Structures are given as structure tokens and as C-alpha cells.
CSV table of C-alpha atoms in Angstrom, one decimal:
chain,number,residue,atom,x,y,z
D,180,UNK,CA,-9.3,22.6,-13.5
D,181,UNK,CA,-9.9,23.4,-9.9
D,182,UNK,CA,-13.3,24.2,-8.4
D,183,UNK,CA,-14.4,26.2,-5.4
D,184,UNK,CA,-15.2,24.1,-2.3
D,185,UNK,CA,-18.5,26.0,-1.6
D,186,UNK,CA,-20.1,24.2,-4.5
D,187,UNK,CA,-19.6,20.6,-3.2
D,188,UNK,CA,-22.6,18.3,-3.8
D,189,UNK,CA,-22.5,14.8,-2.2
D,190,UNK,CA,-26.0,13.5,-2.8
D,191,UNK,CA,-26.7,9.9,-1.6
D,192,UNK,CA,-23.4,9.6,0.4
D,193,UNK,CA,-23.8,8.1,3.9
D,194,UNK,CA,-24.8,10.7,6.4
D,195,UNK,CA,-22.4,11.0,9.4
D,196,UNK,CA,-22.1,10.4,12.2
D,197,UNK,CA,-23.7,6.9,12.2
D,198,UNK,CA,-25.8,5.6,15.0
D,199,UNK,CA,-23.8,3.8,17.7
D,200,UNK,CA,-25.4,0.4,17.1
D,201,UNK,CA,-24.8,0.6,13.4
D,202,UNK,CA,-21.2,1.8,13.9
D,203,UNK,CA,-20.5,-1.2,16.2
D,204,UNK,CA,-22.1,-3.6,13.7
D,205,UNK,CA,-20.2,-2.3,10.7
D,206,UNK,CA,-16.9,-2.1,12.5
D,207,UNK,CA,-17.1,-5.7,13.6
D,208,UNK,CA,-18.0,-6.7,10.0
D,209,UNK,CA,-14.9,-4.7,8.8
D,210,UNK,CA,-12.6,-6.7,11.1
D,211,UNK,CA,-14.0,-10.0,9.9
D,212,UNK,CA,-13.8,-8.9,6.2
D,213,UNK,CA,-10.2,-7.8,6.7
D,214,UNK,CA,-9.0,-11.1,8.2
D,215,UNK,CA,-11.0,-13.1,5.6
D,216,UNK,CA,-9.4,-11.2,2.7
D,217,UNK,CA,-5.8,-10.7,3.9
D,218,UNK,CA,-6.3,-7.0,4.7
D,219,UNK,CA,-4.0,-7.4,7.7
D,220,UNK,CA,-0.6,-6.6,9.1
D,221,UNK,CA,1.7,-8.3,11.5
D,222,UNK,CA,1.6,-7.1,15.1
D,223,UNK,CA,3.9,-4.3,16.1
D,224,UNK,CA,5.0,-6.5,19.0
D,225,UNK,CA,5.9,-9.4,16.7
D,226,UNK,CA,7.0,-8.2,13.3
D,227,UNK,CA,8.8,-11.4,12.5
D,228,UNK,CA,5.7,-13.7,12.4
D,229,UNK,CA,2.4,-13.8,10.6
D,230,UNK,CA,0.9,-16.4,13.0
D,231,UNK,CA,-1.2,-13.7,14.6
D,232,UNK,CA,-2.1,-10.6,12.6
D,233,UNK,CA,-4.2,-7.5,13.1
D,234,UNK,CA,-6.5,-5.5,10.8
D,235,UNK,CA,-4.6,-3.0,8.8
D,236,UNK,CA,-5.4,0.6,9.9
D,237,UNK,CA,-8.4,1.6,7.7
D,238,UNK,CA,-11.3,4.0,7.2
D,239,UNK,CA,-14.7,2.5,7.8
D,240,UNK,CA,-16.1,4.5,4.8
D,241,UNK,CA,-14.6,5.9,1.6
D,242,UNK,CA,-13.6,9.6,1.9
D,243,UNK,CA,-14.9,12.4,-0.4
D,244,UNK,CA,-12.4,13.4,-3.1
D,245,UNK,CA,-13.1,15.7,-6.1
D,246,UNK,CA,-13.5,13.6,-9.3
D,247,UNK,CA,-11.8,16.1,-11.5
D,248,UNK,CA,-8.7,16.2,-9.3
D,249,UNK,CA,-8.6,12.4,-9.1
D,250,UNK,CA,-8.9,12.1,-12.9
D,251,UNK,CA,-6.0,14.6,-13.3
D,252,UNK,CA,-3.8,12.4,-11.2
D,253,UNK,CA,-4.6,9.3,-13.2
D,254,UNK,CA,-4.0,11.2,-16.5
D,255,UNK,CA,-0.6,12.3,-15.3
D,256,UNK,CA,0.7,8.9,-14.2
D,257,UNK,CA,1.9,7.8,-17.6
D,258,UNK,CA,3.7,11.1,-18.1
D,259,UNK,CA,5.4,10.8,-14.7
D,260,UNK,CA,6.4,7.2,-15.4
D,261,UNK,CA,8.0,8.2,-18.8
D,262,UNK,CA,9.6,11.3,-17.2
D,263,UNK,CA,11.5,9.3,-14.5
D,264,UNK,CA,12.2,6.4,-16.9
D,265,UNK,CA,14.0,8.9,-19.1
D,266,UNK,CA,15.8,10.8,-16.4
D,267,UNK,CA,17.2,7.6,-15.0
D,268,UNK,CA,19.4,7.1,-18.1
D,269,UNK,CA,20.9,10.6,-17.9
D,270,UNK,CA,24.0,9.7,-15.8
D,271,UNK,CA,25.7,13.1,-16.1
D,272,UNK,CA,22.5,15.0,-15.1
D,273,UNK,CA,21.9,12.9,-12.0
D,274,UNK,CA,25.6,13.0,-10.9
D,275,UNK,CA,25.7,16.8,-11.4
D,276,UNK,CA,22.6,17.8,-9.5
D,277,UNK,CA,23.6,15.7,-6.5
D,278,UNK,CA,27.2,17.1,-6.3
D,279,UNK,CA,26.4,19.1,-3.2
D,280,UNK,CA,24.1,16.5,-1.7
D,281,UNK,CA,26.9,13.8,-1.6
D,282,UNK,CA,29.1,16.0,0.5
D,283,UNK,CA,27.1,15.3,3.6
D,284,UNK,CA,24.6,12.5,2.7
D,285,UNK,CA,26.4,9.2,2.8
D,286,UNK,CA,23.4,7.3,1.5
D,287,UNK,CA,23.1,9.3,-1.7
D,288,UNK,CA,26.9,9.3,-2.0
D,289,UNK,CA,27.0,5.5,-2.0
D,290,UNK,CA,24.1,5.4,-4.6
D,291,UNK,CA,26.0,7.9,-6.8
D,292,UNK,CA,29.2,5.8,-6.6
D,293,UNK,CA,27.4,2.7,-7.9
D,294,UNK,CA,25.7,4.8,-10.6
D,295,UNK,CA,29.2,6.0,-11.7
D,296,UNK,CA,30.4,2.4,-11.9
D,297,UNK,CA,27.4,1.4,-14.0
D,298,UNK,CA,28.1,4.4,-16.3
D,299,UNK,CA,31.8,3.3,-16.7
D,300,UNK,CA,31.0,-0.4,-17.3
D,301,UNK,CA,27.9,0.2,-19.3
D,302,UNK,CA,24.4,-1.2,-18.7
D,303,UNK,CA,24.6,-5.0,-18.6
D,304,UNK,CA,20.8,-5.0,-18.9
D,305,UNK,CA,19.4,-2.3,-21.1
D,306,UNK,CA,15.8,-3.2,-20.2
D,307,UNK,CA,14.5,-1.6,-17.1
D,308,UNK,CA,11.3,-1.6,-15.1
D,309,UNK,CA,9.8,1.2,-13.0
D,310,UNK,CA,7.0,0.3,-10.7
D,311,UNK,CA,5.9,3.6,-9.5
D,312,UNK,CA,3.4,5.4,-7.2
D,313,UNK,CA,3.0,9.2,-7.5
D,314,UNK,CA,1.6,10.8,-4.4
D,315,UNK,CA,-0.5,14.0,-4.3
D,316,UNK,CA,-2.7,16.1,-2.1
D,317,UNK,CA,-5.9,17.9,-3.1
D,318,UNK,CA,-4.5,21.4,-2.2
D,319,UNK,CA,-6.6,24.4,-1.4
D,320,UNK,CA,-5.0,27.6,-2.8
D,321,UNK,CA,-5.0,30.3,-0.2
D,322,UNK,CA,-5.6,33.1,-2.6
D,323,UNK,CA,-8.3,31.6,-4.8
D,324,UNK,CA,-9.9,29.2,-2.3
D,325,UNK,CA,-9.9,26.6,-5.1
D,326,UNK,CA,-8.8,23.0,-5.0
D,327,UNK,CA,-6.1,21.6,-7.3
D,328,UNK,CA,-3.6,18.7,-7.6
D,329,UNK,CA,-0.2,19.1,-6.0
D,330,UNK,CA,2.5,16.4,-6.0
D,331,UNK,CA,4.1,15.4,-2.8
D,332,UNK,CA,6.6,12.8,-4.0
D,333,UNK,CA,7.4,10.1,-6.4
D,334,UNK,CA,8.0,6.5,-5.2
D,335,UNK,CA,10.1,4.6,-7.6
D,336,UNK,CA,11.0,1.9,-5.1
D,337,UNK,CA,8.9,-0.4,-2.9
D,338,UNK,CA,5.6,1.2,-3.7
D,339,UNK,CA,3.5,-0.4,-1.1
D,340,UNK,CA,-0.1,-0.7,0.2
D,341,UNK,CA,-1.6,-1.6,-3.2
D,342,UNK,CA,-3.0,-4.9,-2.0
D,343,UNK,CA,-4.6,-3.3,1.0
D,344,UNK,CA,-6.1,-0.5,-1.1
D,345,UNK,CA,-7.5,-3.0,-3.6
D,346,UNK,CA,-9.2,-5.0,-0.9
D,347,UNK,CA,-10.5,-2.0,1.0
D,348,UNK,CA,-12.2,-0.8,-2.2
D,349,UNK,CA,-14.1,-4.1,-2.2
D,350,UNK,CA,-15.1,-3.5,1.4
D,351,UNK,CA,-16.2,0.1,0.8
D,352,UNK,CA,-18.5,-1.0,-2.0
D,353,UNK,CA,-19.9,-3.6,0.3
D,354,UNK,CA,-20.5,-1.1,3.2
D,355,UNK,CA,-22.1,1.5,0.8
D,356,UNK,CA,-24.6,-1.2,-0.3
D,357,UNK,CA,-25.3,-2.0,3.4
D,358,UNK,CA,-26.0,1.7,4.0
D,359,UNK,CA,-28.5,1.6,1.0
D,360,UNK,CA,-26.5,3.9,-1.3
D,361,UNK,CA,-27.9,3.3,-4.8
D,362,UNK,CA,-25.9,1.0,-7.1
D,363,UNK,CA,-25.6,3.7,-9.8
D,364,UNK,CA,-24.1,6.2,-7.3
D,365,UNK,CA,-21.6,3.6,-6.1
D,366,UNK,CA,-20.6,2.8,-9.7
D,367,UNK,CA,-19.9,6.5,-10.4
D,368,UNK,CA,-18.3,7.3,-7.0
D,369,UNK,CA,-16.0,4.4,-6.4
D,370,UNK,CA,-13.4,4.0,-9.2
D,371,UNK,CA,-12.0,0.6,-10.2
D,372,UNK,CA,-9.0,-0.2,-8.1
D,373,UNK,CA,-6.7,-3.1,-9.1
D,374,UNK,CA,-3.0,-2.2,-8.7
D,375,UNK,CA,-1.9,-5.7,-7.8
D,376,UNK,CA,-2.7,-7.3,-11.2
D,377,UNK,CA,-0.9,-4.4,-12.8
D,378,UNK,CA,2.2,-4.7,-10.6
D,379,UNK,CA,2.3,-8.5,-11.1
D,380,UNK,CA,1.9,-8.0,-14.9
D,381,UNK,CA,4.9,-5.7,-14.9
D,382,UNK,CA,7.0,-8.3,-13.0
D,383,UNK,CA,5.8,-11.1,-15.3
D,384,UNK,CA,6.8,-9.1,-18.4
D,385,UNK,CA,10.3,-8.6,-17.0
D,386,UNK,CA,10.6,-12.3,-16.0
D,387,UNK,CA,9.3,-13.4,-19.4
D,388,UNK,CA,11.6,-11.1,-21.3
D,389,UNK,CA,14.6,-12.7,-19.6
D,390,UNK,CA,13.4,-15.9,-21.3
D,391,UNK,CA,14.8,-18.5,-19.0
D,392,UNK,CA,12.0,-20.5,-17.4
D,393,UNK,CA,14.0,-21.5,-14.3
D,394,UNK,CA,15.3,-17.9,-13.6
D,395,UNK,CA,14.5,-16.3,-10.3
D,396,UNK,CA,12.3,-13.5,-9.3
D,397,UNK,CA,14.4,-12.1,-6.4
D,398,UNK,CA,12.4,-10.1,-3.9
D,399,UNK,CA,14.7,-8.0,-1.7
D,400,UNK,CA,13.1,-7.6,1.7
D,401,UNK,CA,13.8,-5.9,5.0
D,402,UNK,CA,15.1,-7.9,8.0
D,403,UNK,CA,11.9,-7.1,9.9
D,404,UNK,CA,8.7,-6.3,8.0
D,405,UNK,CA,5.4,-5.6,9.6
D,406,UNK,CA,3.7,-5.2,6.1
D,407,UNK,CA,4.6,-8.7,4.9
D,408,UNK,CA,1.0,-9.6,3.9
D,409,UNK,CA,0.6,-6.7,1.5
D,410,UNK,CA,3.8,-7.8,-0.3
D,411,UNK,CA,2.8,-11.4,-0.5
D,412,UNK,CA,-0.3,-10.6,-2.5
D,413,UNK,CA,1.9,-9.4,-5.3
D,414,UNK,CA,3.8,-12.7,-5.3
D,415,UNK,CA,0.6,-14.8,-5.3
D,416,UNK,CA,-0.8,-12.8,-8.2
D,417,UNK,CA,2.5,-13.4,-10.0
D,418,UNK,CA,2.1,-17.1,-9.6
D,419,UNK,CA,-1.4,-16.9,-11.2
D,420,UNK,CA,0.3,-15.4,-14.3
D,421,UNK,CA,2.6,-18.4,-14.7
D,422,UNK,CA,5.7,-17.8,-12.6
D,423,UNK,CA,6.3,-21.0,-10.6
D,424,UNK,CA,6.4,-20.4,-6.8
D,425,UNK,CA,9.7,-22.3,-6.9
D,426,UNK,CA,11.1,-19.4,-9.0
D,427,UNK,CA,10.2,-16.7,-6.4
D,428,UNK,CA,12.7,-16.1,-3.7
D,429,UNK,CA,12.9,-13.6,-0.8
D,430,UNK,CA,16.2,-12.4,0.5
D,431,UNK,CA,17.5,-9.6,2.7
D,432,UNK,CA,20.4,-7.4,1.4
D,433,UNK,CA,22.7,-9.2,3.9
D,434,UNK,CA,21.6,-12.6,2.5
D,435,UNK,CA,22.1,-11.3,-1.0
D,436,UNK,CA,25.7,-10.4,-0.1
D,437,UNK,CA,26.2,-14.0,1.2
D,438,UNK,CA,24.5,-15.9,-1.6
D,439,UNK,CA,24.6,-13.9,-4.9
D,440,UNK,CA,27.5,-14.0,-7.4
D,441,UNK,CA,28.3,-12.9,-10.9
D,442,UNK,CA,29.3,-15.4,-13.5
D,443,UNK,CA,31.6,-14.7,-16.5
D,444,UNK,CA,28.8,-13.2,-18.5
D,445,UNK,CA,27.6,-11.0,-15.7
D,446,UNK,CA,24.5,-13.1,-14.9
D,447,UNK,CA,23.4,-12.7,-11.3
D,448,UNK,CA,23.4,-16.2,-9.8
D,449,UNK,CA,21.9,-17.8,-6.7
D,450,UNK,CA,21.8,-21.6,-6.1
D,451,UNK,CA,23.1,-22.2,-9.6
D,452,UNK,CA,20.3,-20.4,-11.4
D,453,UNK,CA,20.2,-16.9,-12.9
D,454,UNK,CA,18.1,-14.0,-11.5
D,455,UNK,CA,15.7,-12.6,-14.1
D,456,UNK,CA,14.5,-9.7,-12.0
D,457,UNK,CA,15.3,-8.0,-8.8
D,458,UNK,CA,12.2,-6.6,-7.1
D,459,UNK,CA,13.3,-4.2,-4.3
D,460,UNK,CA,10.9,-4.1,-1.4
D,461,UNK,CA,13.9,-2.8,0.7
D,462,UNK,CA,16.9,-0.7,-0.1
D,463,UNK,CA,15.3,2.7,0.1
D,464,UNK,CA,16.5,3.7,3.6
D,465,UNK,CA,20.0,4.1,5.0
D,466,UNK,CA,19.3,1.6,7.8
D,467,UNK,CA,18.8,-1.1,5.1
D,468,UNK,CA,22.6,-0.9,4.5
D,469,UNK,CA,24.1,-1.3,8.0
D,470,UNK,CA,27.5,-2.4,6.7
D,471,UNK,CA,29.5,-2.3,3.4
D,472,UNK,CA,28.3,-5.8,2.7
D,473,UNK,CA,24.9,-4.6,1.8
D,474,UNK,CA,26.3,-2.0,-0.5
D,475,UNK,CA,28.5,-4.6,-2.1
D,476,UNK,CA,25.4,-6.7,-2.7
D,477,UNK,CA,23.6,-3.8,-4.3
D,478,UNK,CA,26.6,-3.1,-6.6
D,479,UNK,CA,26.7,-6.7,-7.6
D,480,UNK,CA,23.0,-6.6,-8.7
D,481,UNK,CA,23.5,-3.3,-10.6
D,482,UNK,CA,26.4,-4.7,-12.6
D,483,UNK,CA,24.5,-7.8,-13.6
D,484,UNK,CA,22.2,-8.8,-16.5
D,485,UNK,CA,19.2,-9.0,-14.1
D,486,UNK,CA,16.4,-6.6,-14.7
D,487,UNK,CA,16.0,-4.3,-11.6
D,488,UNK,CA,13.0,-2.5,-10.3
D,489,UNK,CA,14.3,0.0,-9.7
D,490,UNK,CA,17.7,0.1,-11.2
D,491,UNK,CA,20.2,2.4,-9.6
D,492,UNK,CA,19.6,5.3,-12.0
D,493,UNK,CA,15.9,5.2,-11.2
D,494,UNK,CA,16.5,5.2,-7.5
D,495,UNK,CA,18.9,8.1,-7.7
D,496,UNK,CA,16.2,10.0,-9.6
D,497,UNK,CA,13.9,9.4,-6.6
D,498,UNK,CA,15.3,12.1,-4.4
D,499,UNK,CA,13.8,15.4,-3.3
D,500,UNK,CA,16.8,17.1,-5.1
D,501,UNK,CA,15.7,15.7,-8.5
D,502,UNK,CA,12.1,16.8,-7.8
D,503,UNK,CA,13.3,20.3,-6.9
D,504,UNK,CA,15.6,20.6,-9.9
D,505,UNK,CA,12.8,19.5,-12.2
D,506,UNK,CA,10.7,22.5,-11.0
D,507,UNK,CA,13.4,25.0,-12.1
D,508,UNK,CA,12.8,26.8,-15.4
D,509,UNK,CA,13.4,24.7,-18.5
D,510,UNK,CA,14.6,21.5,-16.7
D,511,UNK,CA,11.4,19.5,-17.0
D,512,UNK,CA,11.1,20.5,-20.7
D,513,UNK,CA,14.5,19.0,-21.3
D,514,UNK,CA,13.0,15.5,-20.7
D,515,UNK,CA,9.4,16.0,-21.8
D,516,UNK,CA,9.4,17.0,-25.5
D,517,UNK,CA,5.7,18.0,-25.9
D,518,UNK,CA,4.9,21.4,-24.4
D,519,UNK,CA,1.4,20.4,-23.4
D,520,UNK,CA,2.6,17.4,-21.5
D,521,UNK,CA,5.3,19.5,-19.7
D,522,UNK,CA,2.7,22.1,-18.8
D,523,UNK,CA,0.4,19.4,-17.4
D,524,UNK,CA,3.2,18.0,-15.2
D,525,UNK,CA,4.4,21.5,-14.1
D,526,UNK,CA,0.9,22.5,-12.9
D,527,UNK,CA,1.1,19.6,-10.4
D,528,UNK,CA,4.4,20.9,-8.9
D,529,UNK,CA,4.4,22.3,-5.4
D,530,UNK,CA,6.9,25.1,-4.6
D,531,UNK,CA,10.4,23.7,-3.8
D,532,UNK,CA,13.7,25.4,-3.1
D,533,UNK,CA,17.3,24.1,-2.7
D,534,UNK,CA,18.9,25.5,0.5
D,535,UNK,CA,22.3,25.6,-1.0
D,536,UNK,CA,21.2,28.0,-3.7
D,537,UNK,CA,22.2,31.6,-2.9
D,538,UNK,CA,20.2,33.4,-5.5
D,539,UNK,CA,17.9,36.3,-4.5
D,540,UNK,CA,14.7,34.3,-4.9
D,541,UNK,CA,15.8,31.4,-2.7
D,542,UNK,CA,17.2,33.7,0.0
D,543,UNK,CA,13.9,35.6,0.0
D,544,UNK,CA,11.9,32.4,0.3
D,545,UNK,CA,14.1,31.1,3.2
D,546,UNK,CA,13.6,34.4,5.0
D,547,UNK,CA,9.9,34.1,4.4
D,548,UNK,CA,9.9,30.5,5.9
D,549,UNK,CA,11.6,31.8,9.0
D,550,UNK,CA,8.9,34.5,9.4
D,551,UNK,CA,6.0,32.3,8.5
D,552,UNK,CA,7.0,28.7,9.4
D,553,UNK,CA,3.4,27.5,9.1
D,554,UNK,CA,3.6,27.9,5.3
D,555,UNK,CA,6.6,25.6,4.7
D,556,UNK,CA,8.2,22.2,5.6
D,557,UNK,CA,11.8,21.1,5.4
D,558,UNK,CA,12.4,17.6,3.9
D,559,UNK,CA,15.4,15.4,3.7
D,560,UNK,CA,16.5,14.0,0.3
D,561,UNK,CA,15.4,10.4,0.5
D,562,UNK,CA,11.9,8.8,0.6
D,563,UNK,CA,10.5,6.1,2.7
D,564,UNK,CA,8.9,7.9,5.6
D,565,UNK,CA,11.8,10.1,6.7
D,566,UNK,CA,10.9,12.8,9.2
D,567,UNK,CA,9.6,16.2,8.2
D,568,UNK,CA,10.9,19.3,10.0
D,569,UNK,CA,8.3,22.0,10.7
D,570,UNK,CA,7.6,25.0,12.9
D,571,UNK,CA,10.3,26.2,15.4
D,572,UNK,CA,12.5,23.2,14.6
D,573,UNK,CA,12.5,24.1,10.9
D,574,UNK,CA,13.3,27.7,11.7
D,575,UNK,CA,16.2,26.7,13.9
D,576,UNK,CA,17.6,24.4,11.2
D,577,UNK,CA,17.3,27.1,8.5
D,578,UNK,CA,19.3,29.5,10.7
D,579,UNK,CA,21.9,27.1,12.0
D,580,UNK,CA,22.5,24.4,9.3
D,581,UNK,CA,26.2,24.5,8.3
D,582,UNK,CA,26.7,25.4,4.6
D,583,UNK,CA,28.1,22.0,3.8
D,584,UNK,CA,24.9,20.3,5.2
D,585,UNK,CA,22.3,22.5,3.4
D,586,UNK,CA,22.4,20.4,0.3
D,587,UNK,CA,20.8,17.5,2.2
D,588,UNK,CA,17.5,19.3,2.6
D,589,UNK,CA,14.8,20.8,0.4
D,590,UNK,CA,12.4,23.6,1.5
D,591,UNK,CA,8.9,22.9,0.3
D,592,UNK,CA,5.6,24.8,0.3
D,593,UNK,CA,3.3,23.4,2.9
D,594,UNK,CA,0.2,22.1,1.2
D,595,UNK,CA,-3.3,22.8,2.5
D,596,UNK,CA,-5.3,19.6,1.9
D,597,UNK,CA,-9.1,19.3,1.9
D,598,UNK,CA,-10.5,18.4,5.3
D,599,UNK,CA,-13.0,15.6,5.5
D,600,UNK,CA,-14.7,13.5,8.2
D,601,UNK,CA,-14.5,9.7,8.5
D,602,UNK,CA,-14.2,6.9,11.0
D,603,UNK,CA,-10.6,5.7,11.6
D,604,UNK,CA,-10.4,2.0,12.5
D,605,UNK,CA,-7.2,0.7,14.2
D,606,UNK,CA,-6.9,-2.7,15.9
D,607,UNK,CA,-7.4,-2.8,19.6
D,608,UNK,CA,-8.2,0.9,19.7
D,609,UNK,CA,-11.5,2.8,19.9
D,610,UNK,CA,-13.0,3.8,16.6
D,611,UNK,CA,-12.5,7.5,16.2
D,612,UNK,CA,-14.7,9.9,14.2
D,613,UNK,CA,-12.2,12.5,13.1
D,614,UNK,CA,-11.5,15.5,10.9
D,615,UNK,CA,-8.9,14.2,8.6
D,616,UNK,CA,-6.8,14.9,5.4
D,617,UNK,CA,-6.0,12.5,2.6
D,618,UNK,CA,-3.1,11.8,0.3
D,619,UNK,CA,-3.7,10.2,-3.1
D,620,UNK,CA,-1.3,7.8,-4.8
D,621,UNK,CA,-1.6,6.5,-8.3
D,622,UNK,CA,0.2,3.3,-9.5
D,623,UNK,CA,1.8,2.7,-12.8
D,624,UNK,CA,4.8,1.2,-14.6
D,625,UNK,CA,7.3,1.9,-17.4
D,626,UNK,CA,8.9,-1.2,-18.9
D,627,UNK,CA,11.4,-1.5,-21.7
D,628,UNK,CA,14.5,0.1,-23.2
D,629,UNK,CA,15.5,3.7,-23.0
D,630,UNK,CA,13.7,5.1,-26.0
D,631,UNK,CA,10.5,3.1,-26.1
D,632,UNK,CA,9.1,2.0,-22.8
D,633,UNK,CA,5.7,0.4,-22.4
D,634,UNK,CA,3.5,2.5,-20.0
D,635,UNK,CA,0.5,1.5,-17.9
D,636,UNK,CA,-1.6,3.1,-15.1
D,637,UNK,CA,-3.8,1.1,-12.9
D,638,UNK,CA,-5.0,1.4,-9.3
D,639,UNK,CA,-4.7,4.0,-6.5
D,640,UNK,CA,-4.2,4.4,-2.8
D,641,UNK,CA,-5.7,7.0,-0.4
D,642,UNK,CA,-4.0,7.4,2.9
D,643,UNK,CA,-5.9,9.4,5.5
D,644,UNK,CA,-4.7,10.8,8.8
D,645,UNK,CA,-6.1,13.2,11.5
D,646,UNK,CA,-5.6,16.8,10.3
D,647,UNK,CA,-3.4,17.5,13.4
D,648,UNK,CA,-1.0,14.7,12.6
D,649,UNK,CA,2.2,15.7,10.8
D,650,UNK,CA,3.6,12.2,10.0
D,651,UNK,CA,1.8,9.8,7.7
D,652,UNK,CA,3.0,6.2,8.1
D,653,UNK,CA,0.3,3.5,8.1
D,654,UNK,CA,2.4,0.8,9.8
D,655,UNK,CA,3.4,3.3,12.5
D,656,UNK,CA,-0.3,4.1,13.2
D,657,UNK,CA,-0.2,7.7,12.0
D,658,UNK,CA,-2.4,7.2,9.0
D,659,UNK,CA,-4.9,4.7,7.7
D,660,UNK,CA,-5.6,3.1,4.3
D,661,UNK,CA,-8.6,4.7,2.6
D,662,UNK,CA,-10.3,4.9,-0.8
D,663,UNK,CA,-11.9,7.9,-2.6
D,664,UNK,CA,-15.6,8.6,-2.9
D,665,UNK,CA,-15.6,10.7,-6.0
D,666,UNK,CA,-17.9,13.7,-6.3
D,667,UNK,CA,-18.5,16.3,-8.9
D,668,UNK,CA,-19.0,20.1,-8.5
D,669,UNK,CA,-22.2,21.8,-9.8
């Protein structure tokens, strides 16, 4: 349930702004803590090397976030994991809802073509794994002035920043103690945050299920990756669970094309050993497939006995189009059998409309977006940080997009997130005390066969950016990693 923002009570939270001397002291301490604990990123000027790294963009303090909204997001995660696990197996549904998208979106078209081949040949590996992060905003309803949870997107591939979020939580507990916040307040306000053990557990389950001790964990990576350290923490945790480091291998999609093969029983082979699981930390963006070779490598993986996270059905389900269609009457309920669960999920939906639809409701909404562009955003189909279109640019696109290109975009209600204040810390830049907005992500997994997956939720990520910033990438410097300071209304 939402609550009115004029009833906020944040007793015992640090009072801001801090004195200059205290701010300087704590900021220096944060940089030391970050480098001592692997809370770092490669330099933007040298993304190929970890020899010299910099502090990940962070908040000095945890940011206020309503406890009831946070708990709602955590409660929903298992439902969302089950929902997308189920949708991924419905080949006909996914192919049909993207029939207009594929006319102009080459990336989605190539995904659909692989999905069709998997459908024709049958799943060589019926066990699948979804490592997921569902992202939300604490949205302020304009009519009621109440805050509630609204989903921005689902990330079924390369869900990142978990290691940074986990370590930043440790720092935020430390700094609150330094600012003499009582231990009982810290315990209630800072929720446990351990996504990396959960992600490693999911990968370990998949590797163990394959039941060949020498089999590979294949991590598919980008050619250039500034966020290498965040990824590595997952691998190191996986080693602690019992996967030998000699069984973990990192390859780009181009290298996969050159080195992977299928044997007569459809095992995915590299260096004479089978691949147990393919863990995609790349493959979500069109520029990860510069030639047909990378697509051929992806197809080879999908037609193999290796467990994939995500497999092609799950990634096709990860489009804005799927998200929009689920919001239509009766569609969500097709996949979620319990009315109460469907209701809980539907409450978190933001308004979304398909541009190719020509019904009266959609046409009216599009006209409204042209008259009131500050109330809408236009989004492309794929995830992974693709640009938003807002304001005059959005209006022009709504007016001029050719009919055949309209299926590549989704019109979405512009969310009104809660505004907070915090210190934003970026390497080699002055610390800024800014009005900012936050986006909450909750991690979870679904592992197993079609009808009986194992579900688990653990860990969260808060990303915070200045309220005037439209984009939200941490590596690009638009946003910073954060953690929530939960408060309750009275």
C-alpha cells in the first residue's frame, strides 16, 4: 500500500549536509574501503586492463526509501521470475507478439530466427536458468500524491552491479556507525544484501546438474568491459562453492564462434570438454554481434545440451514488447494462474502502449503524449542502456515514424520518482551534494524444468542519479551505486 509523503519520519538518520571536514574525512575513507574491497571499475581511458582501477561511482550515504515499497518489490520477485520462466517456453506467443517488431528490428529478428530453430529441433536441454533483476521506481501518483511501486524493466541477461551493491551495503553500515547512528536503527533501516552468493548458488546448481566434474562454466563477455571486477566477484564466489577455477572460462562471442563446436550428441565442446552452463554477460546489445559469426556462435549454443542463462526464449521475453503485451487485459493472467498473484504483479505495471496499435485508446494516448510530452517517454525494444526519447525529440518521432518502424518502440508513462538528497562520489571529480532520484533492482533466480522451477530471491541494487539526468548508466557516469535506508510512515 502506498503512503503520503507528508508523513515521512526519519528519526536518527544522518543530518545533511555534513560539515566540510567530516565530508572530506569520510570521502577519503570511502575510496580506501572501495579499493580494499574490490568496489572498483576499470578506467574509462583503459577498459582493457585492471592494473589501475578507480572507485565505482557511489553514494557516500544510503538513500531514504519507503520500507513498504521495498518489501513489495522483494515479495514480487519470485512471481516475476516464475512469470518469465513460464513465458520463455511459449514459442508461439513470443513469435506472434514480435511479428511487427521483426520487420524493422534486425536484432530481435535474429533472436526470433534462433528461437524458431530451437522450436523446430526441440530443446536439447530442458533445464533452464534465469538470473534476473527486476527494476522499479518509487513513483509518486500525481492525482493522489501517494508513493507506490512501478516497474521499469526486467533484466533476464547480464544482471550486473550485484557485487558493488553488496559491498556498498557493508560500507554504508560502517559509515552510519561512524556517524553514531544507533545499532538498532541500522539493523532496521539497512536490509541484508547478498546477491552474489545467490547468483553463484544458481550457477553452481546448473553446473552440478550437468554432472560432469570437468565441464566448463562458460562466461560470455564483451570485447571491452569496464565493469570487469563486478563480474569477477561472481566467479570467485563460484569457486568457493566447489567449481574449480580450471573449469571457468571467459570468451567473447567472436571467440565462441572460433572455438566452440557441437558433437554428435549436441554437447557444446571447447578444448575437448563439454560446456555445462553458458553464463551470458554479453549478448544483450546489437553491437555484441558485429558479424554473422557471432550469431552463428549464439545459435550453436542454443542448439546444445548446455544450460544457458538466459536461453534464447528467456531473452526474447526480455523486450519492451513483451512487457507491454503483458499489461494488456487478460494476457498476464494467461501465465499466472492465481488471481491474487496476477493482481499483485499488475499493480506494479506502468502504463505502456504499442505504437503499431491503431485502436482508439492507443491513438488517444499518442495524441496526449504529443500535447504533454513531459508525461511520457519513448523506449526501444531491447534492454542494456539503450537511449530514451523524450520531449521534443519524442514528439517528432511520434509524428514522423514510418508505419513499418513503429513496432520497434513502446510509449511508456513517465514515472515521477521520489526525490532525495545525497552525496554523489565519482573518482577524480568533486563530491556533489545533489537532489537525486533512485531506481531499485531486486535479484532472483528461477532454475529447473518448465513446470517446476526452483525460485529464490536475494539481494538488491539501488542506482541513484541527479534528478535532472535522463540517462542512468553507472559505467557512463550518469548514475551511482547506492543502497536503501528504509523508513516507515507514521
